[in-house]
Coordinates of C-alpha atoms and ligand atoms in Angstrom, one line a residue:
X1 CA -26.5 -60.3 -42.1
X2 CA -26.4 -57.2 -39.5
X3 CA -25.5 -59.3 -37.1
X4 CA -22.5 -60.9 -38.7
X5 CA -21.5 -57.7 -39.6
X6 CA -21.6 -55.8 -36.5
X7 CA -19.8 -58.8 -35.0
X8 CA -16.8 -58.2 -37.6
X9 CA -17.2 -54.5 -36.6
X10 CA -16.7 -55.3 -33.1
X11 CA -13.9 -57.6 -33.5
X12 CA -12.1 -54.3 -34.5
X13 CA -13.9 -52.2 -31.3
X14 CA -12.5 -49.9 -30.1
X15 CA -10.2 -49.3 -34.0
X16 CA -9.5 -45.6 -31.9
X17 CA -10.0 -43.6 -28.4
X18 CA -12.9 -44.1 -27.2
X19 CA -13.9 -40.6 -25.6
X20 CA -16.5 -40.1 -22.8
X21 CA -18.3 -36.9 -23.5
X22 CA -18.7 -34.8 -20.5
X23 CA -21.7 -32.4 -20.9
X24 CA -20.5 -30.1 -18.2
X25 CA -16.9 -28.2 -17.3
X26 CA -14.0 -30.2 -15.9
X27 CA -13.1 -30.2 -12.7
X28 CA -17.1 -30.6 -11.8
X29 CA -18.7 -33.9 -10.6
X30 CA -19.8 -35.5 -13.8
X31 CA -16.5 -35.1 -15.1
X32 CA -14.5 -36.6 -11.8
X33 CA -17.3 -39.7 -12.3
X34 CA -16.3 -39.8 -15.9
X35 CA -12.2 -39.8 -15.3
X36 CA -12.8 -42.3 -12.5
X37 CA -14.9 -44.9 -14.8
X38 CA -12.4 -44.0 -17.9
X39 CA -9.7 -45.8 -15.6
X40 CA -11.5 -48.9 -14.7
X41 CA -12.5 -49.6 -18.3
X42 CA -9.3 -49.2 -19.8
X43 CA -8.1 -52.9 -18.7
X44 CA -11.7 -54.9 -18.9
X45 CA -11.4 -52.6 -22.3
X46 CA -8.6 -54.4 -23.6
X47 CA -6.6 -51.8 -22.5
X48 CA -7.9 -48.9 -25.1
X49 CA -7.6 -45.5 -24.9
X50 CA -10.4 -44.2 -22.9
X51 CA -10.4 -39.9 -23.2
X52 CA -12.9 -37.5 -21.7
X53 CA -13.7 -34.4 -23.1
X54 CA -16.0 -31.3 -21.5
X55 CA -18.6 -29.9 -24.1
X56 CA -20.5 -27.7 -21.7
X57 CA -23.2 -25.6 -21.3
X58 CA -27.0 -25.6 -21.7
X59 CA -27.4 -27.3 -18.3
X60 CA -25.6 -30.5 -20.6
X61 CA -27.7 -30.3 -23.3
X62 CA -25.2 -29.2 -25.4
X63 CA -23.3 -32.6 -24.9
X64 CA -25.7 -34.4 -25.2
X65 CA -27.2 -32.9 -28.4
X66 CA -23.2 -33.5 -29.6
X67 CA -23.4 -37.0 -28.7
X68 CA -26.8 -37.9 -29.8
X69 CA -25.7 -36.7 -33.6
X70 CA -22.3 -38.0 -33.4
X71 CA -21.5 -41.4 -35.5
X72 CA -22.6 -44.8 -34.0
X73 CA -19.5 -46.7 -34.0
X74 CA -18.9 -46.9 -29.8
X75 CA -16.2 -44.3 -30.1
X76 CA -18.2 -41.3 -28.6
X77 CA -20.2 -42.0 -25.4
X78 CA -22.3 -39.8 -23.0
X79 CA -21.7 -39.5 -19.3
X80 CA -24.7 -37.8 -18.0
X81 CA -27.1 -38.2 -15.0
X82 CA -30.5 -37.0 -13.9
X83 CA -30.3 -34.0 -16.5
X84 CA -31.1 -37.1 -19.1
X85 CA -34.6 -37.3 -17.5
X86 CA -34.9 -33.6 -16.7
X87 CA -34.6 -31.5 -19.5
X88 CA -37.0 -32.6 -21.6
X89 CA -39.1 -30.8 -19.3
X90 CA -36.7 -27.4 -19.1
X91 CA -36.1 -26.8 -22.7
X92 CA -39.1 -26.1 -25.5
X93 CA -36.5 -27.0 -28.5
X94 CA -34.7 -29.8 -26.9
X95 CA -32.6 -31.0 -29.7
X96 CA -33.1 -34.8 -28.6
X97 CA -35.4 -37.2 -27.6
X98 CA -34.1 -38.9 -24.5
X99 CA -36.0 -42.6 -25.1
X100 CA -35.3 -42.7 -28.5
X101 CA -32.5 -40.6 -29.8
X102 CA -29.8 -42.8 -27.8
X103 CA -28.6 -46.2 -27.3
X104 CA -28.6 -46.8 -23.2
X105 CA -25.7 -48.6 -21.6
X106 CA -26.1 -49.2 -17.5
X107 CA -26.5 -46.9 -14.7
X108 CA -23.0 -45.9 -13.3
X109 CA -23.7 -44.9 -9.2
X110 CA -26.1 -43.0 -7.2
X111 CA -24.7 -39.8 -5.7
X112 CA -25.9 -37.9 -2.6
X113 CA -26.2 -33.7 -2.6
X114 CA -25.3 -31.4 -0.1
X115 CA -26.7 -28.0 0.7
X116 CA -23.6 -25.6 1.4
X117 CA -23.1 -22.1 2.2
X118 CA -20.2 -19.8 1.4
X119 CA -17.7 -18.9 4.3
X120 CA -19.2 -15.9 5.1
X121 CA -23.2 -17.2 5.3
X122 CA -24.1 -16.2 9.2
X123 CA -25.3 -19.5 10.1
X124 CA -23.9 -23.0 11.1
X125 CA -26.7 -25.7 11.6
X126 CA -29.5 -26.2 9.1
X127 CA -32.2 -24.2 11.0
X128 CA -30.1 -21.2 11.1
X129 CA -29.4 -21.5 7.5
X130 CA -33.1 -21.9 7.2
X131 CA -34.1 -19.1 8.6
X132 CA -31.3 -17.0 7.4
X133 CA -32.2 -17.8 3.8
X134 CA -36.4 -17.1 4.8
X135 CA -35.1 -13.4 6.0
X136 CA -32.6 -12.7 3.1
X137 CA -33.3 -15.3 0.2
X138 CA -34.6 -12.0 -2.1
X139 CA -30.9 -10.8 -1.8
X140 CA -29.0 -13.7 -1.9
X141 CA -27.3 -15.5 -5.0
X142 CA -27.5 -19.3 -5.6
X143 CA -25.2 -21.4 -8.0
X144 CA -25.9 -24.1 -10.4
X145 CA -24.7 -25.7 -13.4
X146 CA -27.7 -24.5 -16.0
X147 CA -31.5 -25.7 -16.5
X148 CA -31.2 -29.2 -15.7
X149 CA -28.7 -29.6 -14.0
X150 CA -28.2 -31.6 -10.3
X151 CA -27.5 -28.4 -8.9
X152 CA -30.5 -26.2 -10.4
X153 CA -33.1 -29.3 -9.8
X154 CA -31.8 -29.4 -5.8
X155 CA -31.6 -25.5 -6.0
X156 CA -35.4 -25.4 -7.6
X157 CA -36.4 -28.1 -5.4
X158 CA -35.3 -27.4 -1.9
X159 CA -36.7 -23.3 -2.5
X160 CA -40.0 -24.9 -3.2
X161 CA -39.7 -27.5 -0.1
X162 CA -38.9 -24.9 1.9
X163 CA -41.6 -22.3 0.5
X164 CA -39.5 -19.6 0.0
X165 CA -42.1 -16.3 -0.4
X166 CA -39.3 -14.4 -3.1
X167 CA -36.9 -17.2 -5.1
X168 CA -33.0 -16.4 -4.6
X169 CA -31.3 -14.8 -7.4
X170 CA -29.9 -17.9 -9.4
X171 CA -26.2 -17.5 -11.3
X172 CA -25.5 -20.1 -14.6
X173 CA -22.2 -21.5 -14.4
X174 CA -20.8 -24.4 -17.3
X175 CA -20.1 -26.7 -14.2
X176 CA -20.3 -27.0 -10.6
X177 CA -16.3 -27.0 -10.6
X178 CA -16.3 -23.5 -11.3
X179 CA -19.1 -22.7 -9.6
X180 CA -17.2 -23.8 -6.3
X181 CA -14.5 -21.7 -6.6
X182 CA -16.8 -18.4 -6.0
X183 CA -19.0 -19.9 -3.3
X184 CA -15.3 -20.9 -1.9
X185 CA -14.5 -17.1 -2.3
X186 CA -18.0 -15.9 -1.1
X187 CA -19.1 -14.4 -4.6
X188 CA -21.9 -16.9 -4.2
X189 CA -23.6 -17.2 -0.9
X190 CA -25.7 -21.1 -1.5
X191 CA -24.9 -24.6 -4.0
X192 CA -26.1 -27.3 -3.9
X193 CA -23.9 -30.2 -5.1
X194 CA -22.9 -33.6 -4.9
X195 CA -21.0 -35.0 -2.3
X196 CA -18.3 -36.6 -4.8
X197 CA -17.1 -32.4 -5.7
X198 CA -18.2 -31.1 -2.4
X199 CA -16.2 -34.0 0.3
X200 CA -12.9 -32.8 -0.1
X201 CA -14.2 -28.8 0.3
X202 CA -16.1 -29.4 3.6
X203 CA -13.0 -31.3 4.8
X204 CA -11.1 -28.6 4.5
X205 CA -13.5 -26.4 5.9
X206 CA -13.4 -24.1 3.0
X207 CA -17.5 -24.0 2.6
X208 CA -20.1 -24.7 5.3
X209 CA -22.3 -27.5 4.9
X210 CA -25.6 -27.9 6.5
X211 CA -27.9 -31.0 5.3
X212 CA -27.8 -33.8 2.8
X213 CA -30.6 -34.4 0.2
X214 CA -30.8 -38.3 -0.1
X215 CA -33.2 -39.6 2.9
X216 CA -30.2 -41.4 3.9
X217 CA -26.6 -41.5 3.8
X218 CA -25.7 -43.7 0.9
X219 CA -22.2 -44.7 2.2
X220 CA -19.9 -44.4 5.3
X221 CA -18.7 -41.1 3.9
X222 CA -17.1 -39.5 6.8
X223 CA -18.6 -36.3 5.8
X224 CA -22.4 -37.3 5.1
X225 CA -22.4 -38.8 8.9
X226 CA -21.6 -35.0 10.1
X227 CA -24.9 -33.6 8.7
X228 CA -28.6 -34.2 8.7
X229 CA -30.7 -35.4 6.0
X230 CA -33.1 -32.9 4.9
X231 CA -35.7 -34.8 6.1
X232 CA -34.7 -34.8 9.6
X233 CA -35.2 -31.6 9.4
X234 CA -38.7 -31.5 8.0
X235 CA -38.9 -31.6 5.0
X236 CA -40.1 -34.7 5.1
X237 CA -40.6 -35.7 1.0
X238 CA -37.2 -34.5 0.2
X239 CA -34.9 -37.2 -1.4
X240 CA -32.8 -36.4 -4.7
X241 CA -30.3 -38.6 -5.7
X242 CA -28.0 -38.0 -8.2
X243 CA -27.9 -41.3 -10.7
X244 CA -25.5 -41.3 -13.2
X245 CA -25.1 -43.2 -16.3
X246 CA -23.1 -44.2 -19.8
X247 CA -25.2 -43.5 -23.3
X248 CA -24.4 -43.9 -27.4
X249 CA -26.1 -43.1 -30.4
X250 CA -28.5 -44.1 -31.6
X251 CA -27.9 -46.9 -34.1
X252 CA -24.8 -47.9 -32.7
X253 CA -24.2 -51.9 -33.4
X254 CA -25.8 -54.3 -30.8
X255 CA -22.3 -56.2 -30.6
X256 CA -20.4 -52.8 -29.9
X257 CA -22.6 -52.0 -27.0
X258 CA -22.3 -55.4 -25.7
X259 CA -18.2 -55.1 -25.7
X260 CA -18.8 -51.4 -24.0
X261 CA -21.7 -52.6 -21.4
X262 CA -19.3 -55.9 -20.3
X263 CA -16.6 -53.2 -19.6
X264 CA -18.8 -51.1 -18.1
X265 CA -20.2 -53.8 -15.5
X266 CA -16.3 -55.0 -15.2
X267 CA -15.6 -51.5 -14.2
X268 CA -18.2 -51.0 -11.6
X269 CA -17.1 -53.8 -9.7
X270 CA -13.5 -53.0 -9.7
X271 CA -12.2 -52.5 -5.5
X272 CA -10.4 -49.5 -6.3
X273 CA -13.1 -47.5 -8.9
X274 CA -16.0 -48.9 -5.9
X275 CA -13.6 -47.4 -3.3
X276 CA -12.9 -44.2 -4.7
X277 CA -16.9 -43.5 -4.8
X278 CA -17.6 -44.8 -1.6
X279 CA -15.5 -42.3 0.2
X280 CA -16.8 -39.5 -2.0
X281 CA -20.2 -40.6 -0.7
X282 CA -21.2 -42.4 -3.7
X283 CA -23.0 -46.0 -4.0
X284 CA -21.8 -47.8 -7.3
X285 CA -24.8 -49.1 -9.1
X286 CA -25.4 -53.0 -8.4
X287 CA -29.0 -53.4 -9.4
X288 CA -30.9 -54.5 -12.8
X289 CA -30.0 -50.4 -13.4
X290 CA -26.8 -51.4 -15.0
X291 CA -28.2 -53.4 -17.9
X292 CA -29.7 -51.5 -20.7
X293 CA -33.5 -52.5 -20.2
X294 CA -33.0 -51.8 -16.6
X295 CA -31.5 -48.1 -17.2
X296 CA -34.1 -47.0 -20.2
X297 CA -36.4 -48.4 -17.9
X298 CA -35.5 -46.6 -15.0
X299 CA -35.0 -43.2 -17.0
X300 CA -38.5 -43.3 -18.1
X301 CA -40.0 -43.2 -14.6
X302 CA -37.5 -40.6 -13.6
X303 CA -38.6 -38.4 -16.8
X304 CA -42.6 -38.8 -15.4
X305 CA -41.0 -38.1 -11.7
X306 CA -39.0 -35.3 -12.7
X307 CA -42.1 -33.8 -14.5
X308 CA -44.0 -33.5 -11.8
X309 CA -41.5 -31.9 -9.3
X310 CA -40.3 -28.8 -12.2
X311 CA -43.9 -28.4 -12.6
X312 CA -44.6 -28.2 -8.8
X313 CA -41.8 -25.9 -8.3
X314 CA -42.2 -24.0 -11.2
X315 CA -41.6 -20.9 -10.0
X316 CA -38.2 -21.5 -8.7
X317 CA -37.0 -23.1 -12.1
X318 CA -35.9 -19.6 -13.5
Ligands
MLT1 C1 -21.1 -30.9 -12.9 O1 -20.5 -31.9 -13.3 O2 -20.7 -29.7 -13.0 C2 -22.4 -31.0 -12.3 O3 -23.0 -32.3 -12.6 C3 -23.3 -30.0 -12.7 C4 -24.7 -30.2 -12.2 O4 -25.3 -31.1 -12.8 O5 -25.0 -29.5 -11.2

């Protein structure tokens, strides 16, 4: 039967490397997320080889188109996040069908965004970034990681909260990592981004940072409790979160995705892999998100939800 075969298939899982597609450049926060979750699966993974690899570009459609046609043996595996539920509503020849043309595992974490500025931007609080951007945002560059992406949806989003009369020039990068290296070095003057690339930067004080997206601070970050969410400062049906979460082909074998999701669910409660998100302002997921049901589920509404706000905000979407 299938099932007595996909159980002798995944006595042999993993027979290789698994590797965790990333659909966005290294160095970027899908890809730290993906690294950190490669190390906590290793041991609840029978201590396999866990790899990531970057296949960027597209806003992570690209990735995802890769992993969606690669073969469904457990060995290839998506690491993506709200861009899953996105763009379907960005891109007229989307080469996948989120709902059906993958197998979901669970829901990884829920990550928090921060609107920065470069080093050079004349303001320092939230209303004088506000109002600088009002006066200027017709000549003023903002960064994100393609159609889709965290960073475009905040970018699009927050324009359109704000009602911005001219939309800011927007600049395509294959990841957020890069991207941060010219706001760093003022070639882009706004990013928004998530707190687990953007901690260690304000920290340093190498960008300025000026609100937070989720309605609250997710976790003690010692950065998040600096700044104001956006909707302290009025914008009062502002909240993005940035979920991500683990997918495989479709047609890869129930018994195989079982092995993967145990590992998975071993991994998010591992101290250190839970530690190391917490202080980059990320929760690790804990709800009925991190079983397969629970994350289509989820993804569904988020697709509807994500509909509505591109469309609202269509201008700003490029
Ligand atoms: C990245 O990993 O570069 C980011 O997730 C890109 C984005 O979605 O903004």
């Amino acid at each position: 039967s299938a099932a007595a075969v996909s159980g002798a298939f995944a006595q042999g899982f993993p027979s290789k490397p698994i590797t965790l597609v990333v659909p966005f450049a290294a160095g970027g926060p899908t890809d730290l997320v993906a690294r950190h979750l490669a190390e906590a699966m290793r041991k609840p993974m029978g201590g396999a080889s866990i790899v990531v690899e970057n296949a960027a570009g597209a806003g992570g459609t690209i990735g995802a188109t890769k992993v969606a046609r690669a073969t469904a043996d457990g060995h290839t595996l998506l690491v993506w996040h709200i861009g899953m539920a996105a763009t379907t509503s960005l891109y007229r020849k989307q080469q996948f069908k989120p709902l059906e043309d993958f197998e979901y595992l669970g829901i990884i974490n829920d990550v928090p965004m921060t609107l920065l500025g470069s080093p050079k931007l004349p303001a320092n609080t939230y209303r004088d970034f506000e109002n600088y951007i009002r006066a200027n945002g017709g000549k003023l560059n903002l960064a994100h990681a393609g159609l889709g992406s965290a960073s475009h949806i905040c970018g699009l989003m927050w324009q359109s909260a704000v009602k911005l009369d001219k939309s800011m020039t927007t600049i395509a990068y294959r990841g957020t990592g890069p991207a941060m290296n010219d706001l760093i070095g003022g070639q882009i003057d706004v990013m928004c981004d998530q707190t687990t690339n953007t901690t260690s930067q304000i920290e340093a004080g190498r960008v300025k940072a000026f609100a937070v997206t989720t309605a609250r601070p997710l976790s003690n970050n010692k950065v998040l409790k600096d700044y104001p969410t956006l909707q302290e400062m009025g914008l009062k049906d502002f909240n993005l979160t940035i979920w991500h979460g683990l997918y495989a082909p479709k047609g890869t074998p129930p018994d195989v995705l079982k092995k993967i999701n145990d590992a998975l669910v071993a991994a998010l409660k591992d101290p250190e892999f839970v530690k190391r998100q917490n202080d980059l302002g990320a929760l690790v997921a804990t709800d009925k998100r991190v079983t397969p049901a629970g994350h289509k589920e989820f993804v569904a509404a988020e697709i509807a939800k994500l509909k509505t706000a591109i469309e609202a905000a269509g201008q700003f979407a490029d």
